[in-house]
Tab-separated table of C-alpha atoms in Angstrom:
chain	number	residue	atom	x	y	z
K	9	UNK	CA	0.000	0.000	0.000
K	10	UNK	CA	1.233	3.470	-0.868
K	11	UNK	CA	1.655	6.105	1.812
K	12	UNK	CA	-0.211	9.354	2.268
K	13	UNK	CA	-0.051	12.796	3.792
K	14	UNK	CA	-2.139	13.850	6.799
K	15	UNK	CA	-2.903	17.516	7.420
K	16	UNK	CA	-3.958	18.363	10.960
K	17	UNK	CA	-4.737	21.436	13.012
K	18	UNK	CA	-3.394	21.918	16.532
K	19	UNK	CA	-5.541	23.106	19.411
K	20	UNK	CA	-3.805	26.486	18.995
K	21	UNK	CA	-5.014	26.793	15.398
K	22	UNK	CA	-1.770	25.989	13.566
K	23	UNK	CA	-1.362	23.428	10.801
K	24	UNK	CA	1.127	20.644	10.144
K	25	UNK	CA	1.475	17.678	7.873
K	26	UNK	CA	2.839	14.194	8.329
K	27	UNK	CA	3.923	11.739	5.681
K	28	UNK	CA	2.851	8.219	6.558
K	29	UNK	CA	3.929	4.907	5.070
K	30	UNK	CA	1.364	2.381	3.874
K	31	UNK	CA	1.397	0.788	7.346
K	32	UNK	CA	0.548	4.223	8.910
K	33	UNK	CA	4.051	4.693	10.368
K	34	UNK	CA	5.041	8.372	10.512
K	35	UNK	CA	7.962	9.060	8.170
K	36	UNK	CA	8.086	12.878	8.307
K	37	UNK	CA	6.562	15.666	10.369
K	38	UNK	CA	6.519	19.276	9.218
K	39	UNK	CA	6.947	22.452	11.175
K	40	UNK	CA	3.850	24.322	12.348
K	41	UNK	CA	2.277	26.666	9.831
K	42	UNK	CA	-0.009	29.628	10.444
K	43	UNK	CA	-2.322	28.789	7.526
K	44	UNK	CA	-3.444	25.574	5.869
K	45	UNK	CA	-2.261	26.580	2.392
K	46	UNK	CA	1.300	26.762	3.731
K	47	UNK	CA	1.043	23.137	4.904
K	48	UNK	CA	-0.341	22.179	1.490
K	49	UNK	CA	2.589	23.958	-0.170
K	50	UNK	CA	4.943	22.032	2.126
K	51	UNK	CA	3.416	18.768	0.929
K	52	UNK	CA	3.902	19.835	-2.691
K	53	UNK	CA	7.562	20.582	-1.930
K	54	UNK	CA	8.054	17.133	-0.357
K	55	UNK	CA	6.459	15.534	-3.411
K	56	UNK	CA	8.829	17.501	-5.637
K	57	UNK	CA	12.058	17.035	-3.656
K	58	UNK	CA	11.773	13.662	-1.882
K	59	UNK	CA	13.701	11.737	-4.547
K	60	UNK	CA	16.793	13.980	-4.326
K	61	UNK	CA	19.273	12.295	-1.996
K	62	UNK	CA	21.389	15.439	-1.647
K	63	UNK	CA	18.494	17.205	0.119
K	64	UNK	CA	18.551	14.808	3.078
K	65	UNK	CA	20.612	15.733	6.118
K	66	UNK	CA	21.538	12.628	8.073
K	67	UNK	CA	21.825	13.459	11.767
K	68	UNK	CA	22.486	11.939	15.176
K	69	UNK	CA	21.055	13.418	18.378
K	70	UNK	CA	23.012	14.098	21.552
K	71	UNK	CA	21.378	10.963	22.991
K	72	UNK	CA	22.659	8.751	20.186
K	73	UNK	CA	19.414	8.453	18.219
K	74	UNK	CA	19.443	8.847	14.449
K	75	UNK	CA	17.148	11.023	12.339
K	76	UNK	CA	17.070	13.016	9.129
K	77	UNK	CA	15.837	16.315	7.789
K	78	UNK	CA	14.451	16.781	4.286
K	79	UNK	CA	15.258	20.199	2.853
K	80	UNK	CA	13.828	22.052	-0.112
K	81	UNK	CA	16.072	23.087	-2.990
K	82	UNK	CA	16.731	26.387	-1.170
K	83	UNK	CA	17.896	24.423	1.925
K	84	UNK	CA	14.795	25.420	3.934
K	85	UNK	CA	13.651	22.571	6.184
K	86	UNK	CA	10.570	20.820	4.817
K	87	UNK	CA	10.138	18.127	7.452
K	88	UNK	CA	11.944	16.022	10.049
K	89	UNK	CA	11.880	12.287	10.648
K	90	UNK	CA	11.208	10.496	13.912
K	91	UNK	CA	14.172	9.034	15.800
K	92	UNK	CA	15.633	5.702	14.735
K	93	UNK	CA	17.782	3.294	16.784
K	94	UNK	CA	20.535	3.005	14.153
K	95	UNK	CA	22.008	4.742	11.123
K	96	UNK	CA	20.851	1.808	9.003
K	97	UNK	CA	17.248	2.212	10.185
K	98	UNK	CA	17.458	5.966	9.500
K	99	UNK	CA	18.694	5.295	5.972
K	100	UNK	CA	15.816	2.849	5.433
K	101	UNK	CA	13.496	5.640	6.576
K	102	UNK	CA	14.946	7.901	3.895
K	103	UNK	CA	14.339	5.238	1.254
K	104	UNK	CA	10.754	4.931	2.470
K	105	UNK	CA	10.265	8.701	2.129
K	106	UNK	CA	11.609	8.519	-1.420
K	107	UNK	CA	8.982	5.863	-2.196
K	108	UNK	CA	6.016	7.307	-0.299
K	109	UNK	CA	6.722	11.024	-0.647
K	110	UNK	CA	5.424	11.150	-4.200
K	111	UNK	CA	1.954	10.104	-3.041
K	112	UNK	CA	-0.871	12.374	-4.116
K	113	UNK	CA	-3.171	11.096	-1.356
K	114	UNK	CA	-3.802	13.840	1.202
K	115	UNK	CA	-6.090	13.229	4.166
K	116	UNK	CA	-7.420	16.476	5.571
K	117	UNK	CA	-7.988	16.045	9.312
K	118	UNK	CA	-8.661	19.694	9.992
């Protein structure tokens, strides 16, 4: 099953999106946006840039957990991954984003 994007609204009225894999696992979470159209534009940017390996920043937290950031072509952060237990798991997460990030399925939970 192909993944999808979820758009949600916080209790403070801001918007975010998540990219989910076909099994509903969260692959990416965006920043908070003031307006819904900005979240929708963020999704379009992920769809456009997710296949470009050079736009992924592979990171390790101070606590030894691994994660990545997907940037736009202008190096602005599009979304951040959850933490992974190993660099190999993080890299598998990136491959999953490359596969699922092109999805045109958007679930509006606002």
